[in-house]
Amino acid sequence: MPDSPSPPSAAPVASPPVAEARPALRVRGLGKRVALPEGALTILDGIGFEIARGDSVAIVGASGSGKSTLLSLLAGLDLPSSGEVELAGTALSTLDEDGRARVRADQVGFVFQNFQLLPSLTALENVMLPLELRGDADARGPAEAELRRVGLGERLGHYPRQLSGGEQQRVALARAFVTRPALLFADEPTGNLDTRTGQAVIELLFAMNAEAGTTLVLVTHDDQLAARCRRVLRIDSGRLVRA
């Protein structure tokens, strides 16, 4: 009996193209100018770069170079005079103030040099606040967990004035990470701390960032601190001189 013909082999199925991951931040032609009586002052001019998800990037430069202004533009706290910022794939210029605030609430955490804690709220209440503003049903549980994570489980009911500078910055770290942000902006996070306390805060910041897989954008004038990041962007007189 003749062999039965073999069934035709199935045509290979082409794999779907892999979508290119969107960067955490994409900046194109960013500029910022302000009007003064003596004429326009250019603070930033022609800034452009991308930051991949999960990357850590330091923005460095001398005082007055424009790095803090750049951070405000990246976070949508200020609007550029020219160019565009895309945060998590969203062009911030297409949003109104409320829309930008929603993006920050969903995507961004902040750590500031001067802590920015509300003096009338306890440590726990300060960390609960971004969750409450976002409308989370349970704010207390995650806030308590984050404060214990930064070693302040016994300080939940203390007000900022009852905490040292290092403790206040640890509260600020807990507040920044409690929303599980995709992107963390840190503006001179050790600027108001002594060397030893600042080093402890930085170790905690990088440990928490690595654990969470957050994209970190750090503004600093400290080259040693900047070296802890994977990339360094240097701003000089409003222009990007190294990326």
mmCIF file of C-alpha atoms in Angstrom:
data_model
loop_
_atom_site.group_PDB
_atom_site.id
_atom_site.type_symbol
_atom_site.label_atom_id
_atom_site.label_comp_id
_atom_site.label_asym_id
_atom_site.label_seq_id
_atom_site.Cartn_x
_atom_site.Cartn_y
_atom_site.Cartn_z
ATOM 1 C CA MET A 1 0.000 0.000 0.000
ATOM 2 C CA PRO A 2 1.554 3.309 -1.003
ATOM 3 C CA ASP A 3 2.527 5.722 1.718
ATOM 4 C CA SER A 4 0.002 8.429 2.445
ATOM 5 C CA PRO A 5 1.169 11.833 1.345
ATOM 6 C CA SER A 6 2.528 13.963 4.167
ATOM 7 C CA PRO A 7 0.334 16.919 5.070
ATOM 8 C CA PRO A 8 1.697 20.217 3.845
ATOM 9 C CA SER A 9 3.795 21.931 6.463
ATOM 10 C CA ALA A 10 2.246 25.007 7.964
ATOM 11 C CA ALA A 11 3.669 28.292 6.802
ATOM 12 C CA PRO A 12 5.755 29.939 9.481
ATOM 13 C CA VAL A 13 3.840 32.545 11.438
ATOM 14 C CA ALA A 14 5.579 35.885 11.500
ATOM 15 C CA SER A 15 6.116 37.268 14.967
ATOM 16 C CA PRO A 16 4.406 40.587 15.521
ATOM 17 C CA PRO A 17 6.796 43.514 15.504
ATOM 18 C CA VAL A 18 8.012 44.462 18.952
ATOM 19 C CA ALA A 19 6.849 47.945 19.809
ATOM 20 C CA GLU A 20 9.670 50.239 20.759
ATOM 21 C CA ALA A 21 9.433 51.112 24.421
ATOM 22 C CA ARG A 22 8.586 54.726 24.958
ATOM 23 C CA PRO A 23 11.207 56.638 26.900
ATOM 24 C CA ALA A 24 10.299 57.948 30.314
ATOM 25 C CA LEU A 25 11.172 61.440 29.075
ATOM 26 C CA ARG A 26 11.715 62.876 25.612
ATOM 27 C CA VAL A 27 12.826 66.494 25.262
ATOM 28 C CA ARG A 28 13.045 68.336 21.929
ATOM 29 C CA GLY A 29 14.318 71.876 21.305
ATOM 30 C CA LEU A 30 13.421 73.029 24.799
ATOM 31 C CA GLY A 31 13.857 76.716 25.527
ATOM 32 C CA LYS A 32 12.864 79.096 28.290
ATOM 33 C CA ARG A 33 13.001 82.879 28.072
ATOM 34 C CA VAL A 34 11.659 85.538 30.408
ATOM 35 C CA ALA A 35 10.955 89.186 29.667
ATOM 36 C CA LEU A 36 12.916 91.736 31.679
ATOM 37 C CA PRO A 37 12.851 95.547 31.452
ATOM 38 C CA GLU A 38 16.250 95.470 29.753
ATOM 39 C CA GLY A 39 15.190 92.751 27.311
ATOM 40 C CA ALA A 40 14.564 89.011 27.084
ATOM 41 C CA LEU A 41 16.691 86.703 29.237
ATOM 42 C CA THR A 42 17.360 83.238 27.831
ATOM 43 C CA ILE A 43 17.523 80.666 30.646
ATOM 44 C CA LEU A 44 17.519 77.518 28.480
ATOM 45 C CA ASP A 45 18.125 77.167 24.769
ATOM 46 C CA GLY A 46 17.768 74.179 22.428
ATOM 47 C CA ILE A 47 17.815 71.413 25.040
ATOM 48 C CA GLY A 48 17.176 67.918 23.688
ATOM 49 C CA PHE A 49 17.621 64.391 25.085
ATOM 50 C CA GLU A 50 15.806 61.162 25.969
ATOM 51 C CA ILE A 51 15.774 59.227 29.237
ATOM 52 C CA ALA A 52 14.953 55.523 29.094
ATOM 53 C CA ARG A 53 12.630 53.871 31.573
ATOM 54 C CA GLY A 54 14.495 52.711 34.657
ATOM 55 C CA ASP A 55 17.537 54.884 33.926
ATOM 56 C CA SER A 56 19.222 57.179 36.456
ATOM 57 C CA VAL A 57 20.353 60.558 35.148
ATOM 58 C CA ALA A 58 22.068 63.466 36.886
ATOM 59 C CA ILE A 59 21.635 67.018 35.628
ATOM 60 C CA VAL A 60 24.649 69.032 36.753
ATOM 61 C CA GLY A 61 25.911 72.576 36.335
ATOM 62 C CA ALA A 62 26.940 75.657 38.222
ATOM 63 C CA SER A 63 24.425 77.755 40.141
ATOM 64 C CA GLY A 64 22.374 79.767 37.662
ATOM 65 C CA SER A 65 23.064 77.418 34.752
ATOM 66 C CA GLY A 66 19.359 76.586 34.364
ATOM 67 C CA LYS A 67 19.234 73.073 35.791
ATOM 68 C CA SER A 68 16.432 73.725 38.302
ATOM 69 C CA THR A 69 14.422 75.530 35.615
ATOM 70 C CA LEU A 70 14.916 72.482 33.398
ATOM 71 C CA LEU A 71 13.615 70.215 36.142
ATOM 72 C CA SER A 72 10.486 72.376 36.506
ATOM 73 C CA LEU A 73 9.857 72.115 32.762
ATOM 74 C CA LEU A 74 10.392 68.341 32.744
ATOM 75 C CA ALA A 75 7.806 67.940 35.500
ATOM 76 C CA GLY A 76 5.279 70.294 33.883
ATOM 77 C CA LEU A 77 5.498 72.700 36.816
ATOM 78 C CA ASP A 78 6.439 75.415 34.330
ATOM 79 C CA LEU A 79 5.869 75.782 30.589
ATOM 80 C CA PRO A 80 8.645 76.270 28.020
ATOM 81 C CA SER A 81 8.902 79.189 25.642
ATOM 82 C CA SER A 82 9.747 76.757 22.854
ATOM 83 C CA GLY A 83 10.149 73.027 22.315
ATOM 84 C CA GLU A 84 8.377 70.077 23.845
ATOM 85 C CA VAL A 85 8.523 67.687 26.812
ATOM 86 C CA GLU A 86 6.950 64.231 26.547
ATOM 87 C CA LEU A 87 6.467 62.521 29.884
ATOM 88 C CA ALA A 88 5.569 58.827 29.633
ATOM 89 C CA GLY A 89 4.501 59.400 26.026
ATOM 90 C CA THR A 90 2.296 62.416 26.772
ATOM 91 C CA ALA A 91 3.192 65.824 25.345
ATOM 92 C CA LEU A 92 2.778 68.150 28.318
ATOM 93 C CA SER A 93 1.982 71.125 26.070
ATOM 94 C CA THR A 94 -1.251 69.402 24.996
ATOM 95 C CA LEU A 95 -2.558 69.416 28.580
ATOM 96 C CA ASP A 96 -4.033 72.174 30.692
ATOM 97 C CA GLU A 97 -2.874 72.779 34.254
ATOM 98 C CA ASP A 98 -5.268 70.173 35.682
ATOM 99 C CA GLY A 99 -4.138 67.619 33.109
ATOM 100 C CA ARG A 100 -0.487 68.158 33.958
ATOM 101 C CA ALA A 101 -1.329 67.818 37.644
ATOM 102 C CA ARG A 102 -3.007 64.466 36.950
ATOM 103 C CA VAL A 103 0.061 63.224 35.068
ATOM 104 C CA ARG A 104 2.254 64.208 38.013
ATOM 105 C CA ALA A 105 -0.090 62.517 40.482
ATOM 106 C CA ASP A 106 -0.062 59.290 38.461
ATOM 107 C CA GLN A 107 3.532 59.218 37.244
ATOM 108 C CA VAL A 108 5.862 61.442 39.277
ATOM 109 C CA GLY A 109 7.429 61.687 42.723
ATOM 110 C CA PHE A 110 9.449 64.650 44.039
ATOM 111 C CA VAL A 111 12.247 65.128 46.564
ATOM 112 C CA PHE A 112 13.283 68.734 47.209
ATOM 113 C CA GLN A 113 16.269 70.361 48.898
ATOM 114 C CA ASN A 114 14.074 72.053 51.509
ATOM 115 C CA PHE A 115 11.896 68.949 52.083
ATOM 116 C CA GLN A 116 8.575 70.735 51.293
ATOM 117 C CA LEU A 117 6.723 69.090 54.182
ATOM 118 C CA LEU A 118 3.545 70.765 55.398
ATOM 119 C CA PRO A 119 4.304 71.962 58.946
ATOM 120 C CA SER A 120 0.714 71.522 60.154
ATOM 121 C CA LEU A 121 0.668 67.823 59.237
ATOM 122 C CA THR A 122 2.354 64.932 61.011
ATOM 123 C CA ALA A 123 4.890 62.718 59.231
ATOM 124 C CA LEU A 124 2.150 60.179 58.561
ATOM 125 C CA GLU A 125 -0.269 62.816 57.271
ATOM 126 C CA ASN A 126 2.408 64.287 54.969
ATOM 127 C CA VAL A 127 3.000 60.875 53.396
ATOM 128 C CA MET A 128 -0.733 60.126 53.152
ATOM 129 C CA LEU A 129 -1.430 63.425 51.380
ATOM 130 C CA PRO A 130 -0.512 62.471 47.759
ATOM 131 C CA LEU A 131 -2.578 59.292 48.055
ATOM 132 C CA GLU A 132 -5.552 61.235 49.390
ATOM 133 C CA LEU A 133 -5.242 63.830 46.641
ATOM 134 C CA ARG A 134 -5.198 61.026 44.101
ATOM 135 C CA GLY A 135 -8.381 59.604 45.617
ATOM 136 C CA ASP A 136 -6.972 56.314 46.934
ATOM 137 C CA ALA A 137 -9.363 54.527 49.281
ATOM 138 C CA ASP A 138 -6.570 53.476 51.648
ATOM 139 C CA ALA A 139 -3.923 56.097 52.293
ATOM 140 C CA ARG A 140 -2.926 55.251 55.859
ATOM 141 C CA GLY A 141 -1.735 51.685 55.268
ATOM 142 C CA PRO A 142 0.739 52.422 52.445
ATOM 143 C CA ALA A 143 1.921 55.611 54.180
ATOM 144 C CA GLU A 144 2.693 53.755 57.408
ATOM 145 C CA ALA A 145 4.524 51.060 55.445
ATOM 146 C CA GLU A 146 6.713 53.600 53.650
ATOM 147 C CA LEU A 147 7.600 55.402 56.867
ATOM 148 C CA ARG A 148 8.625 52.115 58.447
ATOM 149 C CA ARG A 149 10.651 51.382 55.331
ATOM 150 C CA VAL A 150 12.701 54.562 55.847
ATOM 151 C CA GLY A 151 13.152 53.837 59.560
ATOM 152 C CA LEU A 152 10.551 56.233 60.941
ATOM 153 C CA GLY A 153 7.941 53.802 62.222
ATOM 154 C CA GLU A 154 8.199 55.370 65.675
ATOM 155 C CA ARG A 155 7.786 58.913 64.334
ATOM 156 C CA LEU A 156 4.398 58.682 62.642
ATOM 157 C CA GLY A 157 2.770 61.320 64.847
ATOM 158 C CA HIS A 158 5.674 63.774 64.883
ATOM 159 C CA TYR A 159 5.432 67.136 63.131
ATOM 160 C CA PRO A 160 8.258 68.388 60.873
ATOM 161 C CA ARG A 161 9.501 70.801 63.567
ATOM 162 C CA GLN A 162 10.027 67.782 65.852
ATOM 163 C CA LEU A 163 12.216 66.002 63.287
ATOM 164 C CA SER A 164 15.856 66.517 62.324
ATOM 165 C CA GLY A 165 16.770 67.519 58.780
ATOM 166 C CA GLY A 166 17.696 63.946 57.903
ATOM 167 C CA GLU A 167 14.418 62.663 59.316
ATOM 168 C CA GLN A 168 12.458 65.254 57.377
ATOM 169 C CA GLN A 169 14.154 64.203 54.155
ATOM 170 C CA ARG A 170 13.349 60.565 54.919
ATOM 171 C CA VAL A 171 9.696 61.573 55.316
ATOM 172 C CA ALA A 172 10.015 63.290 51.927
ATOM 173 C CA LEU A 173 11.431 60.069 50.431
ATOM 174 C CA ALA A 174 8.534 58.074 51.852
ATOM 175 C CA ARG A 175 6.084 60.602 50.397
ATOM 176 C CA ALA A 176 7.811 60.466 47.002
ATOM 177 C CA PHE A 177 7.725 56.669 46.756
ATOM 178 C CA VAL A 178 4.329 55.997 48.360
ATOM 179 C CA THR A 179 2.492 56.544 45.058
ATOM 180 C CA ARG A 180 4.804 54.079 43.264
ATOM 181 C CA PRO A 181 5.852 56.702 40.690
ATOM 182 C CA ALA A 182 7.335 55.764 37.341
ATOM 183 C CA LEU A 183 9.591 58.822 37.501
ATOM 184 C CA LEU A 184 11.309 60.487 40.448
ATOM 185 C CA PHE A 185 12.659 64.046 40.325
ATOM 186 C CA ALA A 186 15.168 64.944 43.047
ATOM 187 C CA ASP A 187 16.347 68.576 43.282
ATOM 188 C CA GLU A 188 19.525 68.919 45.383
ATOM 189 C CA PRO A 189 18.197 66.320 47.871
ATOM 190 C CA THR A 190 21.197 66.687 50.228
ATOM 191 C CA GLY A 191 21.622 70.458 49.906
ATOM 192 C CA ASN A 192 20.351 71.201 53.438
ATOM 193 C CA LEU A 193 22.020 68.237 55.148
ATOM 194 C CA ASP A 194 25.446 67.710 56.662
ATOM 195 C CA THR A 195 27.802 65.342 54.848
ATOM 196 C CA ARG A 196 27.143 62.263 56.994
ATOM 197 C CA THR A 197 23.365 62.682 57.025
ATOM 198 C CA GLY A 198 23.331 63.498 53.324
ATOM 199 C CA GLN A 199 25.266 60.336 52.504
ATOM 200 C CA ALA A 200 22.797 58.225 54.487
ATOM 201 C CA VAL A 201 19.859 59.844 52.658
ATOM 202 C CA ILE A 202 21.494 59.241 49.264
ATOM 203 C CA GLU A 203 22.138 55.571 50.061
ATOM 204 C CA LEU A 204 18.477 55.221 51.005
ATOM 205 C CA LEU A 205 17.321 57.085 47.891
ATOM 206 C CA PHE A 206 19.308 54.875 45.512
ATOM 207 C CA ALA A 207 18.304 51.692 47.350
ATOM 208 C CA MET A 208 14.602 52.577 47.204
ATOM 209 C CA ASN A 209 14.912 53.645 43.582
ATOM 210 C CA ALA A 210 16.592 50.381 42.563
ATOM 211 C CA GLU A 211 14.025 48.314 44.427
ATOM 212 C CA ALA A 212 11.113 50.126 42.793
ATOM 213 C CA GLY A 213 12.676 50.282 39.292
ATOM 214 C CA THR A 214 11.903 53.992 39.133
ATOM 215 C CA THR A 215 13.416 56.336 36.564
ATOM 216 C CA LEU A 216 15.525 58.835 38.518
ATOM 217 C CA VAL A 217 16.327 62.385 37.393
ATOM 218 C CA LEU A 218 18.619 64.049 39.913
ATOM 219 C CA VAL A 219 19.626 67.730 39.872
ATOM 220 C CA THR A 220 22.846 68.430 41.741
ATOM 221 C CA HIS A 221 26.005 70.530 41.730
ATOM 222 C CA ASP A 222 27.863 67.631 43.410
ATOM 223 C CA ASP A 223 29.901 65.680 40.840
ATOM 224 C CA GLN A 224 30.453 62.783 43.267
ATOM 225 C CA LEU A 225 26.720 62.403 43.734
ATOM 226 C CA ALA A 226 26.163 62.703 39.985
ATOM 227 C CA ALA A 227 28.645 59.869 39.422
ATOM 228 C CA ARG A 228 26.228 57.513 41.205
ATOM 229 C CA CYS A 229 23.876 57.861 38.227
ATOM 230 C CA ARG A 230 24.275 55.975 34.949
ATOM 231 C CA ARG A 231 24.291 59.164 32.855
ATOM 232 C CA VAL A 232 25.245 62.785 33.413
ATOM 233 C CA LEU A 233 23.752 65.749 31.540
ATOM 234 C CA ARG A 234 25.745 68.948 32.017
ATOM 235 C CA ILE A 235 24.098 72.353 31.584
ATOM 236 C CA ASP A 236 26.268 75.421 30.995
ATOM 237 C CA SER A 237 24.688 78.859 30.516
ATOM 238 C CA GLY A 238 21.385 77.314 29.484
ATOM 239 C CA ARG A 239 22.793 74.872 26.945
ATOM 240 C CA LEU A 240 23.368 71.147 27.110
ATOM 241 C CA VAL A 241 27.097 70.540 26.768
ATOM 242 C CA ARG A 242 27.204 66.809 27.530
ATOM 243 C CA ALA A 243 24.588 64.072 27.214
#
